[in-house]
XYZ file of C-alpha atoms in Angstrom:
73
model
C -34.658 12.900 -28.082
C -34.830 14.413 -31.863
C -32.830 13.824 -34.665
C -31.211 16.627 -36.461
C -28.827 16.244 -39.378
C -26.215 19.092 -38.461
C -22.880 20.106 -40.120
C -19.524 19.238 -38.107
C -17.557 22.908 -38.159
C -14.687 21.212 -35.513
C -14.032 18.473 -32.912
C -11.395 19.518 -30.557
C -9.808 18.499 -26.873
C -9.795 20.405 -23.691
C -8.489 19.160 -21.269
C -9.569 15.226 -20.493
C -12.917 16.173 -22.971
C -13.373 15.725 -26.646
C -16.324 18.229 -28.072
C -17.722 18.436 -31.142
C -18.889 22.191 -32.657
C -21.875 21.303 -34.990
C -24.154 23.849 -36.739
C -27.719 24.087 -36.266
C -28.984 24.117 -39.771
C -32.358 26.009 -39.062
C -31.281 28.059 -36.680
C -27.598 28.770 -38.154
C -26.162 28.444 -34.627
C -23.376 27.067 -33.377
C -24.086 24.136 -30.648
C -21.695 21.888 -28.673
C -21.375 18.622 -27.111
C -18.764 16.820 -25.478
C -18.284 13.965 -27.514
C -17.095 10.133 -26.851
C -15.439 7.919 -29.975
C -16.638 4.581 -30.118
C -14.382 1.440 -31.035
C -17.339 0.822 -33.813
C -16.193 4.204 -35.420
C -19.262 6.375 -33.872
C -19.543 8.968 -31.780
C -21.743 9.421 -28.798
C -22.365 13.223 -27.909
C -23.642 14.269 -24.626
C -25.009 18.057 -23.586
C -23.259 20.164 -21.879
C -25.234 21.277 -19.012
C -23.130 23.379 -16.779
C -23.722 27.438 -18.334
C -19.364 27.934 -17.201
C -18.372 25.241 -18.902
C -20.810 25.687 -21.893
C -18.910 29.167 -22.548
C -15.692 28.446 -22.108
C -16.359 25.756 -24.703
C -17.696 27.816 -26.876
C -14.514 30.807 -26.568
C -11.683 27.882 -26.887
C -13.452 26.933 -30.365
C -13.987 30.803 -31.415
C -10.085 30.981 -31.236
C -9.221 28.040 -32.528
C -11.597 28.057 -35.582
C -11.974 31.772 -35.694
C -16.028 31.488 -36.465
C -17.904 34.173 -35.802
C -21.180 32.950 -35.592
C -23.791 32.879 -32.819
C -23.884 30.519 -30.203
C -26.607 28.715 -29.004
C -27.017 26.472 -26.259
């Protein structure tokens, strides 16, 4: 895969998940991952491939964070 410095706008828990809201600096999109802490202090992100989950995702943080941006996937 690529490399792309984004900015972190949140990390936040639902349910047994962490995800991570990052924004797409060319595309000024919001994107999301589930993420996975490492003892090492890292993170590990993987993509969220189910469309359901994806949105709901992506509502959860709209309310919590109250962005209004576009979402991309």
């Amino acid at each position: 895969g690529s490399k792309l410095e984004c900015p972190v706008l949140g990390i936040f828990q639902n349910y047994s998940f962490n995800y991570i809201a990052l924004l797409h600096p060319i595309e000024e999109t919001i994107i999301f991952f589930r993420c996975y802490f490492n003892q090492d202090r890292t993170i590990d992100l993987d993509e969220i491939e189910d469309d359901e989950e994806y949105e709901a995702i992506s509502k959860l943080f709209m309310s919590k964070f109250g962005y209004q941006l576009q979402t991309g996937q």
